[in-house]
XYZ file of C-alpha atoms in Angstrom:
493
model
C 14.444 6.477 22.784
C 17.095 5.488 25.100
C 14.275 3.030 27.332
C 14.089 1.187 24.349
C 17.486 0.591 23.449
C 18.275 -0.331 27.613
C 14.929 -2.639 27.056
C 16.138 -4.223 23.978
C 13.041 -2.837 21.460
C 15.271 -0.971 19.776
C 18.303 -1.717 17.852
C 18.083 -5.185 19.317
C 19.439 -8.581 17.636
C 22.024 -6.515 15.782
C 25.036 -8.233 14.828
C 28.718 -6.922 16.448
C 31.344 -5.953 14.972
C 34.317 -5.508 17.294
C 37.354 -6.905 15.959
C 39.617 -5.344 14.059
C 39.354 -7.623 11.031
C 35.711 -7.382 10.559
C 36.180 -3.615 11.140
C 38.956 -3.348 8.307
C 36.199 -5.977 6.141
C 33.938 -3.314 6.810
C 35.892 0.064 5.831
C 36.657 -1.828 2.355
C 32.951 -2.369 1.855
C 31.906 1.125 2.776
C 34.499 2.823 0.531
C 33.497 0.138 -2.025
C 29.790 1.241 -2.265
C 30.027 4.862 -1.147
C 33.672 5.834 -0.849
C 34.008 6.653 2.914
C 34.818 4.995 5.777
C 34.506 4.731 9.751
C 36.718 5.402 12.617
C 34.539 3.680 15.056
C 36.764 0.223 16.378
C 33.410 -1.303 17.396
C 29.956 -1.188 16.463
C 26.474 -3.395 15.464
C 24.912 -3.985 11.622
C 21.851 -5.115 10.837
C 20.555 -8.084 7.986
C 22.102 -5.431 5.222
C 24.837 -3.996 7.082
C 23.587 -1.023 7.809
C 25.464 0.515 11.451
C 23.243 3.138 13.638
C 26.613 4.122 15.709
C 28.040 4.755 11.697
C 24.972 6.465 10.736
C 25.306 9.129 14.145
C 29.210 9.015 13.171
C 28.984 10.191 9.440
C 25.646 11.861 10.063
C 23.707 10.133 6.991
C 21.286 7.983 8.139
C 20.487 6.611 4.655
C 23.936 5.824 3.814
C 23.212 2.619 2.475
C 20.248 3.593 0.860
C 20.219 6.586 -0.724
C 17.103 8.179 -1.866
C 15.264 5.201 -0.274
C 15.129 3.029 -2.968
C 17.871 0.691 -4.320
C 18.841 -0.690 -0.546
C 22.506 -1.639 -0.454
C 23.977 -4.344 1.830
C 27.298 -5.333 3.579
C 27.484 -8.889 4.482
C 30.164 -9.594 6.887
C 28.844 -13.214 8.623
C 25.801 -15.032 7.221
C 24.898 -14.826 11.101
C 23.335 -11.038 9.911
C 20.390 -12.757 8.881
C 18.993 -13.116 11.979
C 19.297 -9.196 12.261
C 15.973 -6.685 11.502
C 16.519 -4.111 8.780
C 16.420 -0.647 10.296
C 14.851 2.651 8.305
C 14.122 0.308 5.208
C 11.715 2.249 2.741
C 9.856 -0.622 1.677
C 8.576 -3.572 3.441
C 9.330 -6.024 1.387
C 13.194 -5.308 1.475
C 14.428 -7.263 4.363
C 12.338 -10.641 3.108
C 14.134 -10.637 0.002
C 17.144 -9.932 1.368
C 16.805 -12.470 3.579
C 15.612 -15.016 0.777
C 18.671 -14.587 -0.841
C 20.874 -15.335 1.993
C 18.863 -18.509 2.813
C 19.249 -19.458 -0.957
C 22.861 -18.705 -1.056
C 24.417 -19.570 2.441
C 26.859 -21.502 1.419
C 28.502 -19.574 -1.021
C 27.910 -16.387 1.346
C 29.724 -18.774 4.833
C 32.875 -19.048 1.629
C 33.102 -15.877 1.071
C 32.856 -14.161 4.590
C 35.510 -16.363 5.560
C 37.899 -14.014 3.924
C 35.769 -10.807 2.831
C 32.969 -8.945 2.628
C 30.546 -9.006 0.294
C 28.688 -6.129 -0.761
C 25.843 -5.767 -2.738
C 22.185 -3.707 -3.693
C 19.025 -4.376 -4.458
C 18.416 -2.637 -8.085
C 14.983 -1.974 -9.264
C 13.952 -0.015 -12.325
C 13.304 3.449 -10.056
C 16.313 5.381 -8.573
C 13.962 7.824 -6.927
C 10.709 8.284 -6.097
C 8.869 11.717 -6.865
C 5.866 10.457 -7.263
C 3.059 7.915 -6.707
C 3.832 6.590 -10.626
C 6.595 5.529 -9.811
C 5.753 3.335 -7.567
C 4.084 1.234 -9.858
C 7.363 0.619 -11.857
C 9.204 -1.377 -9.151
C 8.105 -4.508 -10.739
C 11.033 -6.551 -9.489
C 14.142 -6.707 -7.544
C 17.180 -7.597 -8.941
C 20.326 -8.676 -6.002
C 23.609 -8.226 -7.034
C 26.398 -9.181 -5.092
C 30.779 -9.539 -4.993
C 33.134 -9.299 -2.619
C 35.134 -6.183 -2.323
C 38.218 -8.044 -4.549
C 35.743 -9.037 -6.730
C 35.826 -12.937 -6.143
C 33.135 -13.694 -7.868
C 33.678 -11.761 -10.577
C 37.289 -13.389 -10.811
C 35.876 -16.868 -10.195
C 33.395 -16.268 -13.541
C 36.377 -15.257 -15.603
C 38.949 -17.729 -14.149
C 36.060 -21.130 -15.271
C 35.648 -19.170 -18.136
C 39.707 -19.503 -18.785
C 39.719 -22.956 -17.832
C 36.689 -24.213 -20.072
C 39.168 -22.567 -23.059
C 41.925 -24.072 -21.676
C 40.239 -27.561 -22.007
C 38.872 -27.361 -25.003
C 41.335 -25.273 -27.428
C 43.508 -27.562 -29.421
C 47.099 -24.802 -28.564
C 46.116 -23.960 -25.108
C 48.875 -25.893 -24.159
C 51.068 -23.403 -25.605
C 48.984 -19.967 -24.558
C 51.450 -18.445 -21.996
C 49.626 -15.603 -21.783
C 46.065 -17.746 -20.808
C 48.366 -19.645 -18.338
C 49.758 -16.991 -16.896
C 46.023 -15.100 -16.622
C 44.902 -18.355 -15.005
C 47.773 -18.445 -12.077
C 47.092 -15.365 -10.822
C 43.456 -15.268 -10.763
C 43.589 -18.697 -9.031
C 45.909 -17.209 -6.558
C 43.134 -14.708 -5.380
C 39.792 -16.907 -5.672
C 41.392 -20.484 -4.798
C 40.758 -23.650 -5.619
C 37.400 -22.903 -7.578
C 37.020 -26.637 -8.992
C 37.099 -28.102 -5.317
C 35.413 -24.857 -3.920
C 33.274 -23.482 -6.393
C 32.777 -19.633 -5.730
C 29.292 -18.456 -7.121
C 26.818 -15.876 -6.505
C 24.741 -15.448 -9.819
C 22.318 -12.544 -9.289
C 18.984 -13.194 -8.553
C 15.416 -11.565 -9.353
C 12.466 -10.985 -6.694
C 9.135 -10.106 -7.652
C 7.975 -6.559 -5.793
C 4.290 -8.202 -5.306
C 2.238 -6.223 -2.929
C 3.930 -3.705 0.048
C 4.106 -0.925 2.308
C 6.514 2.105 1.515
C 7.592 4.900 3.852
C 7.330 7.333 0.758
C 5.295 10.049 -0.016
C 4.118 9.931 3.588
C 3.368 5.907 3.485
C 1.197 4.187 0.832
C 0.287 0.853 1.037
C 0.369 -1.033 -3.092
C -1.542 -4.061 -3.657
C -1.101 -4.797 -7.250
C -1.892 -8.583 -7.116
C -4.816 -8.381 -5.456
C -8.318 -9.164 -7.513
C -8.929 -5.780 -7.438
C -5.855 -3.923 -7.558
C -5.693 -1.274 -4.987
C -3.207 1.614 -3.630
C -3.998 3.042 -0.339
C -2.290 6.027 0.776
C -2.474 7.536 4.130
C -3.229 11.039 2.561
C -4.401 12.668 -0.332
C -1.331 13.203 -2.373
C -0.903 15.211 -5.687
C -1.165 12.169 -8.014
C -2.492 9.866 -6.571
C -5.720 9.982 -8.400
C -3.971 9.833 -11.817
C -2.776 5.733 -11.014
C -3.476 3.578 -13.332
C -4.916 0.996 -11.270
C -8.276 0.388 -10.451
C -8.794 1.927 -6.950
C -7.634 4.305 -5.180
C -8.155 5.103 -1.300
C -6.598 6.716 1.380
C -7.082 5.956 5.347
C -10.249 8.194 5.544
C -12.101 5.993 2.774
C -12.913 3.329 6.128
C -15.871 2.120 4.515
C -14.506 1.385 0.917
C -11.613 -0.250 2.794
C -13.607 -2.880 5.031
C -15.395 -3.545 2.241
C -12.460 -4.406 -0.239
C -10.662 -6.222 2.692
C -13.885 -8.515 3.050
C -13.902 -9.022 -0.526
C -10.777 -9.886 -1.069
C -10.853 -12.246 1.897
C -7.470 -10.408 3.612
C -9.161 -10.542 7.234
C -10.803 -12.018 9.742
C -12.227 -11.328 13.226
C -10.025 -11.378 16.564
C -13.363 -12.898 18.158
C -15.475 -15.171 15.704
C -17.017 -17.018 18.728
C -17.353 -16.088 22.594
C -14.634 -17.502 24.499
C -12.403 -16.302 27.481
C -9.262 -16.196 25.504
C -10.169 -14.366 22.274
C -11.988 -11.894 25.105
C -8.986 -11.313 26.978
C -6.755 -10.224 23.492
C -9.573 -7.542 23.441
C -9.671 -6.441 26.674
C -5.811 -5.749 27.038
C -6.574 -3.553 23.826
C -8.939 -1.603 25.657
C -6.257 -1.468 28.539
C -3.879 -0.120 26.498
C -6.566 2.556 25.376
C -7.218 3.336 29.123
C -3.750 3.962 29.327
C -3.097 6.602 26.976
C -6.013 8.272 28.375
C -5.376 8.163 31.416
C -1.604 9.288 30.344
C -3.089 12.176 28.509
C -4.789 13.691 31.596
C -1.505 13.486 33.718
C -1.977 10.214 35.556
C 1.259 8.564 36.486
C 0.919 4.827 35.641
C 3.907 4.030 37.595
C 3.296 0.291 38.849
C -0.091 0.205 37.205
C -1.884 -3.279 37.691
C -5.339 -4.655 36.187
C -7.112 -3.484 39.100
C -5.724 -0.138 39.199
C -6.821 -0.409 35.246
C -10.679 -0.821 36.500
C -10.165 2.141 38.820
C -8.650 4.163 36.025
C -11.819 3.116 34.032
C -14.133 4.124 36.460
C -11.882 7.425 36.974
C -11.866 9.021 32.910
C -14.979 7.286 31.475
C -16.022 10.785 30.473
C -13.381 10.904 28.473
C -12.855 7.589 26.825
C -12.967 7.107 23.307
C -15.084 5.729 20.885
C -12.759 3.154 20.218
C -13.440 1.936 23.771
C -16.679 1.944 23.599
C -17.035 0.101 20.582
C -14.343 -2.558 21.783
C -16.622 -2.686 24.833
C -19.319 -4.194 23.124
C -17.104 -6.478 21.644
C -15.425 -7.953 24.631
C -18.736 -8.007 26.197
C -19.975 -10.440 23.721
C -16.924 -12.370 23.406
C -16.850 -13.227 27.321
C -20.330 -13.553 28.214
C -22.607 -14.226 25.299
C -25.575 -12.050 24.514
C -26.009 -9.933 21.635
C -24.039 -9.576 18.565
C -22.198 -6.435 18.382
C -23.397 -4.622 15.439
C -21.403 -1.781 13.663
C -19.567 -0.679 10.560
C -16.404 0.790 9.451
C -17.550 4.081 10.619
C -17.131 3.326 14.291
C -13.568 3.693 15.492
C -13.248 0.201 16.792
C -14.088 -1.617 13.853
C -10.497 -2.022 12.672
C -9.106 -2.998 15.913
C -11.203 -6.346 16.055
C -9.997 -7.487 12.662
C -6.892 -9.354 11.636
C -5.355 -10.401 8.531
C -6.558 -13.659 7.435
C -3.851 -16.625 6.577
C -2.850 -15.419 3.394
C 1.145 -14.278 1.448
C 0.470 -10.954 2.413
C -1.023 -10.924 6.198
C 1.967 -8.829 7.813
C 1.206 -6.243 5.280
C -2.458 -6.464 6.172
C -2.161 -6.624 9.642
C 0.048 -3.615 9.375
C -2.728 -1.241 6.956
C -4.919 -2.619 9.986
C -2.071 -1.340 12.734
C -2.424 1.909 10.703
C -6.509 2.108 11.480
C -5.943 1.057 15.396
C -2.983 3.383 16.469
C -4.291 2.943 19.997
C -3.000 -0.579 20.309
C 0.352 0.307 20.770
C 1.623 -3.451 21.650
C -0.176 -4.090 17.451
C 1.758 -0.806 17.035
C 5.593 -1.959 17.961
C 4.783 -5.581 16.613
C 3.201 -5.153 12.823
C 4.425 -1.480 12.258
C 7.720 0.104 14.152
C 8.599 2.961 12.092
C 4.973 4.468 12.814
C 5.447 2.797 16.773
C 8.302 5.280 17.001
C 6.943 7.887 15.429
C 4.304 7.907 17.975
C 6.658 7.230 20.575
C 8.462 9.935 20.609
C 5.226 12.241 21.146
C 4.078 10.156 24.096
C 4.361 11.688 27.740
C 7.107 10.411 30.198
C 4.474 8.307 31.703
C 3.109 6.729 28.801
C 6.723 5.941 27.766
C 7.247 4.041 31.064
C 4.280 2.402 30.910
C 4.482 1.069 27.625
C 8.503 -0.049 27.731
C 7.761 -1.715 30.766
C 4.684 -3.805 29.331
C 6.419 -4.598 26.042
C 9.468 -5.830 28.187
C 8.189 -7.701 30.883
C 4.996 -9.120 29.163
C 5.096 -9.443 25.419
C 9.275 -9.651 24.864
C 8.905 -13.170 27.665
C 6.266 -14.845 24.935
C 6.359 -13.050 21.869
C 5.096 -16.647 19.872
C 2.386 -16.719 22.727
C 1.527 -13.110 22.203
C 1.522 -13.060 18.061
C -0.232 -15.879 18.197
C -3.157 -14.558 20.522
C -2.924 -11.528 18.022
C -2.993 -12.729 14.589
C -3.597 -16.822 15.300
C -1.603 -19.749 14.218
C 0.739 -20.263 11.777
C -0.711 -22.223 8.855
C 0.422 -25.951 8.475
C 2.565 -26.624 5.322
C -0.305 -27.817 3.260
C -2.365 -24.563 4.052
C 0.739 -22.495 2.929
C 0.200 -20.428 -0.202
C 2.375 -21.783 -3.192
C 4.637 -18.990 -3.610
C 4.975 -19.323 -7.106
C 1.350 -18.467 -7.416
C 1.543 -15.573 -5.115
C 1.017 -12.973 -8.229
C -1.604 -14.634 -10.111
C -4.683 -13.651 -9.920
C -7.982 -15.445 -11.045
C -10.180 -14.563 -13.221
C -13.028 -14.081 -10.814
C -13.103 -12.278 -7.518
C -11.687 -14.550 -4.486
C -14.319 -15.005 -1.636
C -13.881 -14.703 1.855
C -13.963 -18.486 2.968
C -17.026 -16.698 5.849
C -18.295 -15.375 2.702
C -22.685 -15.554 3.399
C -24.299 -17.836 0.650
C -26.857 -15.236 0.347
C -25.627 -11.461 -0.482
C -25.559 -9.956 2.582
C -26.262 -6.237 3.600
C -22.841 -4.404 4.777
C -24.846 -2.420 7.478
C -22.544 -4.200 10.379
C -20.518 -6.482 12.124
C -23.033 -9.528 11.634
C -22.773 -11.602 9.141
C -26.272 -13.717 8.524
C -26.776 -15.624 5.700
C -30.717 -15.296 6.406
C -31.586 -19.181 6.255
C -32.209 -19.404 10.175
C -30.083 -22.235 10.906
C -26.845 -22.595 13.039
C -24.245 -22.393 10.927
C -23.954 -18.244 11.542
C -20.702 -18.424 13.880
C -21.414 -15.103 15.300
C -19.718 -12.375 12.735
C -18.905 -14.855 10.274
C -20.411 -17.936 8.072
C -18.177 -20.631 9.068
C -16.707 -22.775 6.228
C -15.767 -25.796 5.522
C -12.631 -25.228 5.197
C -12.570 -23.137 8.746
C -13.938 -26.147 10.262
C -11.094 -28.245 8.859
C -8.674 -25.670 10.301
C -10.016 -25.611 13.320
C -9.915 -29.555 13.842
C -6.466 -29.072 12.872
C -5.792 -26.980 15.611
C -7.665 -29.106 17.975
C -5.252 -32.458 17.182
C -2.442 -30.360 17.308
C -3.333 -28.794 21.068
C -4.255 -32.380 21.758
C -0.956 -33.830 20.414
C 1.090 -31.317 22.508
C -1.010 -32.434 25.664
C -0.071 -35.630 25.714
């Protein structure tokens, strides 16, 4: 792991801690939530606090996080939330953690001034045993104080003053006077400052958890669905209407389509959308060539035709079927034509613009391990995981690419990868993110004629031109696209 760490793709955009103040804020914090603290004088935290060097030094890699599932946090700048979260259990974790911050900076820049402020993310489940329970993490409650309890103070000390303003012989209360001074003595001036941090509820929605061995829960979709990556005891017993697992590829595309989560990485030939898949099938190349004891030591795109030419025997399906893909995309011709059965069929999709398209473009990660750049972008716990079984070469190889190519541009590269942002008005509401309709949602390249899921090609049977290769374009692609176009244009000039 150590390439990574010297490349900065591990443990990177942590936030130090080196002086001894912030290292004393810290101890008070740590013994606060779990009763120990660290002898280390410097070291980095993530968004929630959460030290690797402290981990390695108390040997307890979950130490803010016990059992995986009520995350805990130490916040010692508001700068942390620029930080990833490392070895969170759910996906969903560092976005809400993050939320809050945003919501409650100011408060948060007050109180690190003087303290740290600890906190946890409670939900209704302190461990999980089985799938079940992971339908009972409806929401996510944050609670958070200092380590003096400022907050807490500051609630009691308005609570003091209201009584003191509005009782008739408050005057005359010594005792409530007396209360008052010394609480004001620890949380300030609270009528010039006001110190609050009310806690604050998050809906769960739809995620990814490491547990039992990674299932992915998508409870607010029109047909509610929990994926796992293996059979599991319990699993079939949900109550929710369907259940898959990784193998199920075909019931998987399909509900995707339905649900209108994806799209295709090439929905018309063109030299761009062409090149995104033939780095995939360079990265396939790669590993083969890896696997057979090749040493890809300054490996260039020509020496990537040679190694083509060298191991086609023993390349994949998944490069074959991206073949025909990139094929079509940069010269025209025929339509590739295949189905979830064919091991390239995931790595040509992406999530659509949607709320939940990083958790869709990581189930698709999941499908395409191949594409190890995919891998390390939409899914790093299961990008080390496969790391760590990868040969020296490989290792080399891949460091150097993610370092010198896609760390210089990672907006260029995402974007390439999983398109454009969506403008503000194309944004989901948020508020509507967990309502669902009625009727089933359809994919906006939905055909206007059923269609027959025997492929990639999607015809709506009416012979005219408005089949955009894979996909029906809509109307509101179209709008998109022109979008896009004034945009480009815009930045042009």
């Amino acid at each position: 792991m150590m390439r990574l760490v010297k490349a900065g793709l591990m443990f990177g955009n942590l936030y130090e801690v080196s002086s001894p103040a912030m290292v004393e804020r810290y101890n008070r914090a740590l013994d606060y939530l779990i009763g120990k603290r660290t002898a280390l004088t410097e070291f980095h935290v993530d968004i929630a606090g959460f030290s690797p060097e402290v981990a390695d030094e108390l040997d307890d890699q979950y130490y803010l996080n016990p059992h995986g599932s009520n995350q805990m946090f130490i916040l010692l700048s508001t700068d942390q939330k620029m930080a990833p979260l490392l070895g969170s259990a759910f996906s969903t974790s560092r976005s809400i953690l993050r939320q809050y911050m945003d919501e409650n900076e100011d408060q948060l820049f007050g109180l690190t001034a003087r303290e740290a402020v600890a906190g946890e993310l409670l939900n209704s489940v302190f461990k999980i045993d089985e799938p079940a329970d992971l339908l009972d993490i409806n929401q996510i409650e944050v609670t958070a104080d200092t380590t003096q309890s400022h907050v807490a103070e500051a609630a009691t000390l308005t609570t003091q003053i209201d009584r003191f303003l509005s009782e008739d012989d408050a005057w005359w209360d010594d005792v409530l006077i007396s209360e008052m001074i010394e609480l004001a003595k620890r949380t300030g001036n609270i009528q010039r400052n006001p110190v609050k941090l009310g806690s604050k509820i998050y809906e769960q929605g739809n995620y990814f958890t490491t547990h039992l061995g990674g299932v992915y829960v998508f409870r607010d979709a029109d047909t509610p669905t929990v994926i796992a990556r293996t059979k599991i005891d319990g699993l079939i017993d949900l109550d929710v209407e369907q259940v898959l697992t990784l193998d199920d590829r075909e019931a998987i595309s399909d509900w995707l389509y339905e649900e209108g989560l994806t799209e295709l990485v090439v929905q018309r030939p063109n030299q761009d959308s062409a090149l995104v898949i033939r780095q995939k099938m360079d990265f396939i190349v790669a590993t083969v060539a890896a696997e057979q004891g090749h040493d890809l030591d300054g490996l260039s795109r020509q020496n990537m035709r040679q190694l083509e030419r060298r191991y086609a025997n023993e390349l994949p399906e998944e490069f074959l079927g991206l073949m025909d893909v990139w094929r079509w995309a940069s010269m025209g011709g025929r339509v590739p034509k295949f189905n979830a059965d064919n091991p390239a069929f995931f790595y040509a999709l992406r999530g659509s613009q949607n709320a939940d398209r990083d958790l869709v473009n990581m189930l698709l990660t999941d499908l395409s391990r191949l594409d190890f750049r995919q891998l390390f972008i939409c899914h790093k716990p299961l990008f080390y995981e496969a790391y760590r079984d990868w040969s020296d070469s490989k290792k080399d190889f891949v460091v150097r690419f993610l370092e010198q190519e896609y760390a210089m541009d990672k907006a260029g590269a995402r974007e390439d990868l999983f398109g454009g942002e969506p403008s503000m008005e194309d944004a989901p509401d948020p508020s509507q993110r967990n309502t669902r309709p009625n009727t089933k949602r359809k994919n906006p390249w939905d055909p206007a004629k059923p269609h027959k899921k025997d492929g990639w090609k999607r015809d709506d049977d009416d012979d005219d031109d408005d089949d955009d290769g894979w996909h029906r374009k809509s109307k509101q692609r179209r709008a998109y696209e022109k979008r896009q176009r004034e945009q480009e244009e815009r930045r042009k000039r």
